[in-house]
XYZ file of C-alpha atoms in Angstrom:
651
model
C 18.127 7.143 -21.713
C 18.028 8.227 -18.076
C 18.427 11.903 -17.199
C 21.769 11.043 -15.547
C 23.788 7.815 -15.760
C 26.903 6.923 -13.760
C 28.775 3.933 -15.189
C 31.514 2.074 -13.264
C 32.311 5.184 -11.220
C 35.000 5.175 -8.525
C 36.089 7.939 -6.155
C 38.971 7.928 -3.660
C 40.238 10.561 -1.252
C 43.981 9.897 -0.957
C 44.170 6.283 0.257
C 40.535 6.089 1.378
C 38.076 4.477 -1.015
C 34.652 6.150 -1.026
C 32.906 4.668 -4.081
C 34.175 1.665 -6.010
C 32.936 0.754 -9.492
C 29.337 1.836 -8.843
C 26.471 2.248 -11.341
C 23.613 4.677 -10.804
C 20.862 6.303 -12.859
C 17.896 8.570 -12.291
C 14.893 8.717 -14.624
C 12.403 11.507 -15.106
C 9.795 11.528 -12.317
C 11.870 9.426 -9.897
C 12.433 10.634 -6.331
C 15.540 8.873 -5.062
C 16.808 9.040 -1.478
C 20.421 8.219 -0.580
C 20.866 6.639 2.872
C 23.895 5.404 4.790
C 26.005 6.387 7.750
C 27.938 9.669 7.784
C 31.158 9.403 5.796
C 29.909 6.523 3.643
C 29.841 8.644 0.456
C 26.273 9.998 0.245
C 27.305 13.614 -0.439
C 30.110 12.450 -2.742
C 27.606 10.538 -4.885
C 25.298 13.551 -5.019
C 28.125 15.910 -6.060
C 29.212 13.522 -8.837
C 25.612 13.415 -10.117
C 25.567 17.222 -9.959
C 28.823 17.446 -11.924
C 30.578 19.570 -9.277
C 32.886 16.680 -8.345
C 34.764 14.550 -10.865
C 35.001 10.804 -10.512
C 38.463 9.210 -10.525
C 37.240 6.466 -12.850
C 34.101 5.714 -14.833
C 31.718 7.797 -16.869
C 28.978 10.341 -16.152
C 26.400 10.778 -18.915
C 23.496 13.242 -18.984
C 20.604 13.707 -21.360
C 21.184 16.709 -23.645
C 20.011 19.988 -22.146
C 19.158 18.531 -18.703
C 19.120 21.182 -15.952
C 20.408 20.053 -12.538
C 20.310 22.296 -9.450
C 21.570 21.525 -5.943
C 20.687 23.099 -2.595
C 23.921 24.317 -1.043
C 24.619 23.773 2.651
C 25.954 27.359 2.738
C 23.988 29.338 0.111
C 25.572 32.310 -1.680
C 23.451 35.357 -2.554
C 23.917 38.713 -4.196
C 24.707 40.862 -1.107
C 22.468 43.664 -2.409
C 19.367 41.451 -2.666
C 16.412 41.479 -0.337
C 14.821 38.157 0.641
C 12.150 38.500 -2.067
C 14.747 39.381 -4.719
C 16.858 36.379 -3.673
C 13.831 34.069 -3.897
C 12.934 35.404 -7.352
C 16.542 35.320 -8.651
C 16.812 32.960 -11.604
C 13.141 33.223 -12.604
C 13.806 35.717 -15.398
C 13.461 33.191 -18.224
C 10.169 31.880 -16.823
C 8.743 35.411 -16.567
C 9.948 36.276 -20.093
C 8.383 33.093 -21.463
C 5.027 33.863 -19.807
C 5.026 37.408 -21.261
C 5.871 36.015 -24.704
C 3.068 33.436 -24.383
C 0.584 36.237 -23.655
C 1.872 38.208 -26.680
C 1.514 35.179 -28.976
C -2.007 34.511 -27.686
C -3.015 38.058 -28.655
C -1.392 37.727 -32.100
C -3.109 34.390 -32.757
C -6.481 36.040 -32.218
C -6.008 37.573 -35.676
C -3.371 35.178 -37.126
C -4.894 31.879 -36.010
C -3.259 29.903 -38.886
C 0.297 31.266 -38.394
C 2.334 28.032 -38.170
C 5.463 29.708 -36.756
C 3.492 31.311 -33.919
C 1.615 28.079 -33.204
C 4.898 26.128 -32.968
C 6.424 28.758 -30.682
C 3.311 28.750 -28.507
C 3.451 24.936 -28.228
C 7.123 25.065 -27.215
C 6.511 27.748 -24.569
C 3.430 25.909 -23.299
C 5.494 22.764 -22.780
C 8.206 24.788 -20.996
C 5.743 26.546 -18.672
C 3.889 23.266 -18.022
C 7.119 21.533 -17.020
C 8.013 24.322 -14.580
C 4.383 24.862 -13.499
C 4.985 28.570 -14.025
C 1.540 29.751 -15.130
C 0.763 31.450 -11.809
C 4.280 32.312 -10.712
C 3.340 35.271 -8.499
C 0.822 33.161 -6.573
C 3.446 30.444 -6.078
C 5.975 32.996 -4.802
C 3.502 34.327 -2.223
C 2.559 30.800 -1.130
C 6.159 29.666 -0.664
C 7.141 32.856 1.193
C 4.171 32.329 3.517
C 4.721 28.623 4.232
C 8.489 29.042 4.766
C 7.812 31.959 7.156
C 9.746 34.407 4.975
C 6.987 36.968 4.329
C 7.946 39.058 7.362
C 11.559 39.206 6.096
C 10.872 39.790 2.384
C 12.165 43.398 2.394
C 15.129 42.568 4.652
C 18.631 42.163 3.216
C 19.196 38.422 2.735
C 22.726 38.585 4.207
C 21.252 39.627 7.575
C 19.329 36.348 8.003
C 20.519 33.392 10.079
C 22.040 30.342 8.383
C 18.794 28.355 8.709
C 16.711 31.216 7.270
C 19.111 31.603 4.335
C 18.747 27.892 3.544
C 14.963 28.362 3.461
C 15.415 31.245 0.988
C 17.680 29.091 -1.228
C 15.246 26.160 -1.066
C 12.302 28.431 -1.953
C 14.167 29.743 -5.009
C 14.978 26.216 -6.271
C 11.392 25.030 -5.779
C 10.129 27.942 -7.875
C 12.716 27.314 -10.580
C 11.848 23.566 -10.728
C 14.929 22.210 -12.572
C 14.876 18.881 -14.448
C 16.617 17.289 -11.432
C 16.585 18.849 -7.973
C 19.311 17.742 -5.547
C 18.620 18.308 -1.838
C 21.036 17.495 1.005
C 19.082 17.330 4.299
C 16.295 19.680 3.093
C 14.230 19.340 6.296
C 16.967 20.739 8.558
C 15.852 24.170 9.862
C 12.249 23.508 8.788
C 9.495 23.022 11.318
C 6.976 20.215 10.847
C 4.463 22.454 9.041
C 7.120 23.590 6.547
C 8.106 19.948 5.975
C 4.480 19.006 5.254
C 4.218 21.886 2.759
C 7.463 20.757 1.106
C 6.121 17.191 0.800
C 2.882 18.439 -0.739
C 4.681 20.667 -3.254
C 7.163 17.981 -4.376
C 4.393 15.424 -4.925
C 1.910 17.814 -6.542
C 4.399 19.252 -9.022
C 6.040 15.904 -9.827
C 9.644 16.905 -9.139
C 12.458 14.635 -10.223
C 14.469 14.497 -7.037
C 17.683 13.109 -5.586
C 17.958 13.771 -1.863
C 19.695 12.890 1.397
C 17.620 12.942 4.579
C 17.452 11.518 8.095
C 13.726 12.357 8.337
C 12.239 8.876 7.969
C 8.616 10.023 7.562
C 9.732 12.473 4.852
C 11.575 9.634 3.073
C 8.512 7.386 3.322
C 6.234 10.087 1.948
C 8.495 11.196 -0.911
C 10.892 8.489 -2.110
C 10.125 6.140 -4.993
C 13.544 4.486 -4.665
C 16.138 4.132 -1.873
C 19.867 3.865 -2.550
C 22.016 2.672 0.356
C 25.723 3.552 0.290
C 27.782 1.040 2.257
C 31.361 -0.222 1.976
C 31.997 1.762 -1.248
C 29.047 0.112 -3.036
C 25.392 0.927 -3.742
C 22.419 -1.254 -2.927
C 19.016 -0.396 -4.448
C 15.595 -0.799 -2.803
C 12.188 0.140 -4.198
C 10.021 2.665 -2.354
C 10.614 4.670 0.810
C 11.910 3.961 4.292
C 9.396 1.330 5.439
C 9.879 -0.615 2.175
C 13.639 -0.303 2.634
C 13.391 -1.866 6.107
C 11.215 -4.741 4.847
C 13.508 -5.473 1.898
C 16.610 -5.270 4.073
C 15.040 -7.718 6.513
C 14.499 -10.116 3.598
C 18.109 -9.562 2.517
C 19.227 -10.427 6.052
C 17.263 -13.686 5.928
C 18.809 -14.547 2.557
C 22.334 -13.764 3.788
C 21.791 -15.884 6.908
C 20.567 -18.806 4.778
C 23.522 -18.445 2.408
C 25.861 -18.382 5.389
C 24.330 -21.614 6.751
C 24.780 -23.248 3.346
C 28.368 -22.007 3.231
C 29.111 -23.556 6.634
C 27.769 -26.922 5.431
C 29.925 -26.702 2.305
C 32.926 -25.643 4.364
C 32.473 -28.677 6.630
C 32.553 -31.132 3.707
C 35.504 -29.321 2.103
C 37.469 -29.345 5.368
C 36.861 -33.095 5.626
C 38.268 -33.437 2.119
C 41.405 -31.549 3.121
C 41.820 -33.592 6.284
C 41.699 -36.837 4.268
C 45.116 -35.845 2.941
C 44.311 -35.119 -0.663
C 47.389 -33.601 -2.245
C 46.173 -30.030 -2.582
C 49.554 -29.007 -3.977
C 48.765 -30.808 -7.208
C 47.740 -28.425 -9.920
C 44.341 -30.036 -10.451
C 43.518 -29.528 -6.765
C 44.950 -26.007 -6.321
C 41.709 -24.306 -7.440
C 39.652 -26.297 -4.952
C 42.110 -25.530 -2.160
C 41.895 -21.797 -2.891
C 38.098 -22.049 -2.872
C 38.207 -23.613 0.598
C 40.454 -20.817 1.864
C 38.108 -18.220 0.338
C 35.108 -19.936 1.953
C 36.877 -19.822 5.304
C 37.469 -16.082 4.869
C 33.830 -15.460 3.879
C 32.647 -17.542 6.811
C 34.683 -15.257 9.087
C 33.368 -12.041 7.529
C 29.709 -12.860 6.898
C 28.615 -13.307 10.531
C 29.930 -9.806 11.236
C 27.966 -8.332 8.333
C 24.825 -10.257 9.258
C 25.156 -9.283 12.930
C 25.669 -5.619 11.990
C 22.615 -5.605 9.737
C 20.475 -7.436 12.304
C 21.511 -4.924 15.003
C 20.468 -2.015 12.770
C 17.079 -3.572 12.089
C 16.487 -4.504 15.726
C 17.260 -0.936 16.775
C 14.821 0.398 14.202
C 12.041 -2.041 15.077
C 12.323 -1.662 18.848
C 9.501 0.377 20.355
C 9.226 2.049 23.702
C 7.773 -0.331 26.299
C 8.744 0.779 29.772
C 6.756 0.425 32.991
C 4.823 3.439 34.168
C 4.422 3.566 37.941
C 3.309 7.182 37.604
C 1.879 7.539 41.086
C 5.171 6.653 42.741
C 7.409 8.649 40.459
C 9.556 11.432 41.829
C 8.503 14.942 40.774
C 11.311 16.765 38.935
C 9.618 20.031 37.937
C 6.433 21.771 39.001
C 5.437 24.652 36.715
C 2.752 27.076 37.923
C 1.140 29.702 35.670
C 4.363 30.230 33.716
C 4.583 33.307 31.498
C 7.525 34.240 29.264
C 7.930 37.290 27.065
C 11.028 38.127 25.003
C 11.045 41.736 23.838
C 7.478 42.429 22.784
C 6.767 38.807 21.807
C 4.625 36.652 24.093
C 5.988 33.093 23.947
C 4.327 31.357 26.906
C 1.243 32.375 28.897
C -0.307 30.801 31.979
C 1.258 27.337 31.550
C 1.092 24.856 34.438
C 2.338 21.268 34.464
C 4.274 18.637 36.415
C 7.216 16.676 35.035
C 7.827 13.327 36.720
C 10.734 10.903 36.996
C 10.010 8.736 33.953
C 8.219 11.261 31.731
C 9.370 11.334 28.120
C 8.124 14.622 26.705
C 8.526 16.084 23.218
C 8.176 19.855 22.917
C 6.802 20.577 19.433
C 5.387 23.445 17.403
C 6.293 26.039 14.748
C 9.723 27.674 14.511
C 10.024 30.720 16.740
C 7.095 29.760 18.984
C 9.207 29.435 22.164
C 10.169 25.755 22.442
C 13.877 26.296 23.171
C 12.896 29.162 25.481
C 10.934 26.696 27.644
C 13.998 24.436 27.883
C 16.152 27.368 29.012
C 13.548 28.291 31.636
C 13.568 24.706 32.976
C 17.380 24.821 33.081
C 17.230 28.048 35.098
C 19.013 30.026 32.390
C 16.026 32.265 31.727
C 13.922 33.967 34.392
C 10.132 33.687 33.912
C 8.201 36.899 33.242
C 5.480 35.536 35.517
C 4.704 32.342 37.432
C 7.219 29.964 38.983
C 9.198 26.808 38.177
C 9.954 24.581 41.181
C 12.762 22.094 40.583
C 13.532 19.119 42.791
C 17.030 18.121 43.910
C 18.038 16.717 40.552
C 20.917 16.721 38.094
C 20.335 17.524 34.447
C 22.181 16.516 31.286
C 21.760 19.128 28.530
C 22.390 18.805 24.796
C 22.047 21.696 22.350
C 23.177 22.475 18.830
C 26.113 24.579 20.089
C 27.652 21.491 21.776
C 28.765 23.615 24.732
C 29.942 20.532 26.688
C 32.792 19.874 24.206
C 36.321 21.292 24.311
C 37.782 21.535 20.786
C 41.354 21.325 22.114
C 40.898 17.826 23.612
C 41.031 14.516 21.766
C 38.367 11.848 22.282
C 40.247 9.894 24.973
C 40.829 13.120 26.955
C 37.165 14.057 26.505
C 35.822 10.767 27.850
C 38.588 10.029 30.366
C 39.513 13.475 31.771
C 41.216 11.935 34.828
C 43.330 9.523 32.799
C 42.966 5.839 32.035
C 40.902 4.317 29.238
C 37.672 3.259 30.980
C 34.296 4.961 30.893
C 31.085 4.299 32.854
C 27.857 4.666 30.849
C 24.500 4.067 32.528
C 26.005 1.641 35.037
C 28.159 -0.358 32.599
C 31.966 -0.149 32.549
C 33.440 0.099 29.021
C 36.831 0.531 27.410
C 36.574 3.963 25.776
C 36.980 2.476 22.295
C 34.340 -0.198 22.974
C 31.930 2.531 24.082
C 32.617 4.891 21.164
C 32.280 2.002 18.721
C 28.599 1.970 19.738
C 28.414 5.487 18.320
C 30.083 4.362 15.056
C 33.559 5.786 15.764
C 36.517 3.721 14.463
C 39.609 3.234 16.640
C 41.669 5.801 14.686
C 39.361 8.589 15.932
C 40.505 8.213 19.580
C 43.471 10.552 19.092
C 41.593 13.098 16.965
C 40.979 16.563 18.384
C 37.299 17.443 18.780
C 37.919 20.669 16.851
C 38.875 18.729 13.692
C 35.596 16.771 13.548
C 32.620 17.542 11.293
C 29.350 18.895 12.708
C 27.719 15.458 12.581
C 30.735 13.811 14.264
C 30.718 16.443 17.035
C 27.027 15.754 17.625
C 27.791 12.044 18.010
C 30.580 12.817 20.501
C 28.300 15.148 22.496
C 25.516 12.560 22.653
C 27.939 9.773 23.610
C 29.352 12.008 26.368
C 25.855 12.834 27.603
C 25.113 9.174 28.332
C 28.233 8.873 30.519
C 26.785 11.416 32.976
C 24.768 10.312 36.010
C 21.695 12.510 35.695
C 18.002 12.392 36.607
C 16.810 14.248 33.519
C 17.995 14.702 29.934
C 17.072 17.918 28.123
C 17.769 17.745 24.386
C 17.373 20.554 21.843
C 17.085 19.201 18.264
C 19.321 16.160 18.942
C 18.803 14.526 15.515
C 20.078 17.441 13.397
C 23.260 16.505 11.472
C 22.918 12.835 12.479
C 22.604 9.948 10.040
C 19.839 7.369 10.452
C 22.096 4.657 12.022
C 23.188 7.152 14.713
C 19.589 8.268 15.328
C 18.693 4.598 15.867
C 21.465 4.355 18.479
C 20.238 7.551 20.168
C 16.694 6.143 20.270
C 17.937 2.927 21.837
C 19.881 4.853 24.521
C 16.866 7.054 25.320
C 14.552 4.040 25.543
C 16.922 2.466 28.089
C 17.391 5.675 30.104
C 15.746 5.412 33.540
C 15.153 9.138 34.124
C 13.015 11.803 32.479
C 13.581 13.038 28.922
C 12.477 16.445 27.626
C 13.310 17.101 23.989
C 12.628 19.599 21.234
C 12.422 18.039 17.772
C 10.730 18.470 14.391
C 11.484 14.839 13.462
C 8.012 13.233 13.503
C 9.318 9.657 13.306
C 11.752 10.239 16.190
C 9.066 11.907 18.336
C 6.514 9.152 17.586
C 9.019 6.493 18.566
C 10.351 8.111 21.758
C 7.806 10.475 23.302
C 4.966 9.450 25.617
C 3.631 12.978 26.003
C 3.600 16.190 23.947
C 3.878 19.851 24.922
C 2.440 21.520 21.794
C 3.186 25.212 21.248
C 0.218 26.738 19.415
C 2.044 29.930 18.363
C -0.061 32.308 20.475
C 1.599 31.646 23.844
C -0.604 28.694 24.775
C 0.805 25.188 25.272
C -1.434 22.154 24.824
C -0.613 18.803 26.442
C -1.398 15.589 24.544
C -0.701 11.874 24.871
C -1.315 11.140 21.177
C 1.485 10.103 18.802
C 2.718 13.293 17.123
C 1.873 12.173 13.579
C -1.689 11.341 14.685
C -2.028 14.752 16.362
C -0.876 16.471 13.141
C -3.371 14.505 11.037
C -6.195 15.472 13.413
C -5.053 19.097 13.392
C -5.065 19.138 9.588
C -8.562 17.628 9.416
C -9.918 20.133 11.969
C -8.366 23.017 10.011
C -9.935 21.803 6.753
C -13.341 21.422 8.404
C -13.058 24.882 10.007
C -12.187 26.410 6.633
C -15.109 24.634 4.982
C -17.484 25.726 7.758
C -16.257 29.309 7.406
C -16.741 29.275 3.645
C -20.177 27.710 3.934
C -21.234 30.167 6.651
C -19.978 33.073 4.558
C -22.008 31.916 1.576
C -25.119 31.562 3.741
C -24.617 35.014 5.320
C -24.224 36.661 1.916
C -27.346 34.923 0.719
C -29.450 36.043 3.670
C -28.177 39.584 3.322
C -29.037 39.701 -0.368
C -32.406 37.948 0.268
C -31.595 35.442 -2.464
C -31.882 31.704 -2.726
C -28.997 30.096 -0.790
C -25.949 29.395 -2.913
C -25.140 25.676 -3.031
C -21.657 24.858 -1.739
C -20.304 22.234 -4.138
C -17.313 20.695 -5.861
C -15.477 22.743 -8.480
C -16.032 22.015 -12.178
C -12.637 20.276 -12.439
C -13.363 18.156 -9.352
C -16.728 17.074 -10.769
C -15.079 16.081 -14.042
C -12.348 14.209 -12.165
C -15.011 12.375 -10.159
C -16.474 11.115 -13.445
C -13.268 10.093 -15.207
C -11.023 8.849 -12.353
C -12.940 5.556 -11.758
C -12.514 4.705 -15.457
C -8.818 5.547 -15.365
C -8.364 3.470 -12.196
C -10.136 0.486 -13.807
C -7.872 0.785 -16.849
C -4.762 0.911 -14.657
C -5.933 -2.142 -12.675
C -6.332 -4.044 -15.938
C -2.851 -2.935 -17.004
C -1.359 -4.109 -13.677
C -3.050 -7.504 -14.123
C -1.642 -7.682 -17.655
C 1.921 -6.947 -16.445
C 1.624 -9.523 -13.637
C 0.413 -12.118 -16.161
C 3.358 -11.314 -18.455
C 5.810 -11.669 -15.568
C 4.365 -15.129 -14.879
C 4.653 -16.195 -18.523
C 8.238 -17.109 -19.600
C 7.384 -16.628 -23.288
C 6.322 -13.046 -22.680
C 8.979 -11.940 -20.207
C 11.757 -13.514 -22.284
C 10.517 -11.601 -25.312
C 10.005 -8.240 -23.618
C 12.597 -8.495 -20.843
C 11.815 -9.160 -17.190
C 13.476 -5.931 -15.970
C 11.508 -3.827 -18.483
C 8.248 -5.464 -17.393
C 9.084 -4.989 -13.702
C 9.888 -1.297 -14.216
C 6.695 -0.688 -16.172
C 4.698 -2.515 -13.486
C 6.162 -0.285 -10.737
C 5.420 2.881 -12.742
C 1.842 1.748 -13.363
C 1.360 0.889 -9.686
C 2.650 4.337 -8.678
C 0.250 6.049 -11.105
C -2.587 3.837 -9.845
C -1.910 4.843 -6.213
C -1.796 8.493 -7.245
C -5.167 8.299 -9.025
C -6.786 6.430 -6.127
C -5.504 9.049 -3.674
C -6.880 11.852 -5.866
C -10.285 10.154 -6.084
C -10.453 9.534 -2.322
C -9.591 13.175 -1.601
C -12.419 14.442 -3.818
C -14.879 11.889 -2.397
C -13.992 12.924 1.161
C -14.590 16.557 0.245
C -17.931 15.642 -1.343
C -18.962 13.761 1.828
C -17.922 16.704 4.008
C -20.010 19.086 1.879
C -23.038 16.821 2.214
C -22.505 16.630 5.975
C -22.365 20.433 6.193
C -25.549 20.787 4.146
C -27.378 18.368 6.421
C -26.024 19.876 9.645
């Protein structure tokens, strides 16, 4: 039995259908992402799985004793707790179990044949293994450090910002490691280094996970299964985001082929009707109804196929705009810029030029000064030293506070402040509804007040409004937060077609890779590095350099100690566990390859798959493939380390 099963579940809000007769399950070890546009039912599905929202129809079943925990969008804490106390809240049972394990171990030293103690020790061992709670204090320190909470650990948790409180809540859940962890947009308020740590922790500790995210690289790295919520139904895809795109493309081809076949059938059936067959006769009524149904499907399917094709084309489209750098107009000239806030140095001695068609992503750790640079370029913050020269340009600015919106106006008043129902966007004249439809707003939203919209809907309005302004430069601060993936695709398409400069702050690696042609990288010490590499490639290089630096430092330290002690140099080598893994992993990989071949052979043999069940074989094959990839990755990591050690020895 799965950890959680939803059977024929439906959920409505008043007259609006959200989920209709859906089935869903999550097994131990699965990491399932829910995708779909805002309002499609992603959060509703997650809350039903969590048990905090009841379905109107259908059944929710859970394995006995299963522990499910969900990251709240607005976490609640004991108001008396410090950050460290809030992070450690809920770990009491794990600490008690570890103390009891230590007590039993001491008792067994003299009572080694005590069956009751041995059984209790086995039970506690299994519990601590599942929660990976053997070195809990080390894990706490590591999570506090990587989520940048160490400096706040003695501060009252209620004094933190909303984003910092979400990091505290996430840290606590990761330490607790429930049977199923539910995360709604976990990468919001995390910088790229925190996201990479989160990915590493989830994979290393084998979390069972159900999550919602717009971070497409995070989805690709983490998800073993993708569930798309659309038109009240669920559609399942294996793997992460890139697999989802490939499988959806195949689905599009299949739908297009089925539509072509339907048109051919419709043509022959229409000819039958035109020949005057008496469709009113009872024996012909069924066929007549089938023709009418085919006509209706033929009307609807092109719309669905077109919609799906548009989504995929937006996702696949890459930036390919002419350069002409030498003739571009200069928008900003920055000379020896320095910025200090309080006693914190954010920017020192930074010089650059920003030209007419530059597309620049400003990246780096949280709190390093990225948004501060944007405010300096906007003229809202005076430099501590240096100068910023700005040409005669107009700027469109988007930030998370959505300052351009007036909550008291409806959407028509927002986009047509001087009356009428037309809007000009990047040189094209639209009816306001036709334009807003591009940002996934239905017609009934036109009369809604901005103040009644959700955070994600307000972001879509603000972005749509931004592209109606005639500006030379767009400055965007975290534009993808609170957006769903379909809306991010639309934003990317608009930015790729924008003829001016774009300067944006974002932690979304996929978005930055797809849009940016240049990086301003905040190093955290006031320096800003410029790079033309894709952001993901820069991060990989940075990680490799850091690992090599650490290895060099360790090797140099060992050599220094040896020289000082006048002893034979200590050999820098793999750990005992790594050496053992290097011996056994090739054998395990060979065995898994043989098992994969065996499953593939069974799937090709009707006698076998009819006996065992094709779905059972397919599931087992996918699990074996996943384990195979995991073992190969582990082996490659150790081999790379071994090669690096040899290179250091020979240097």
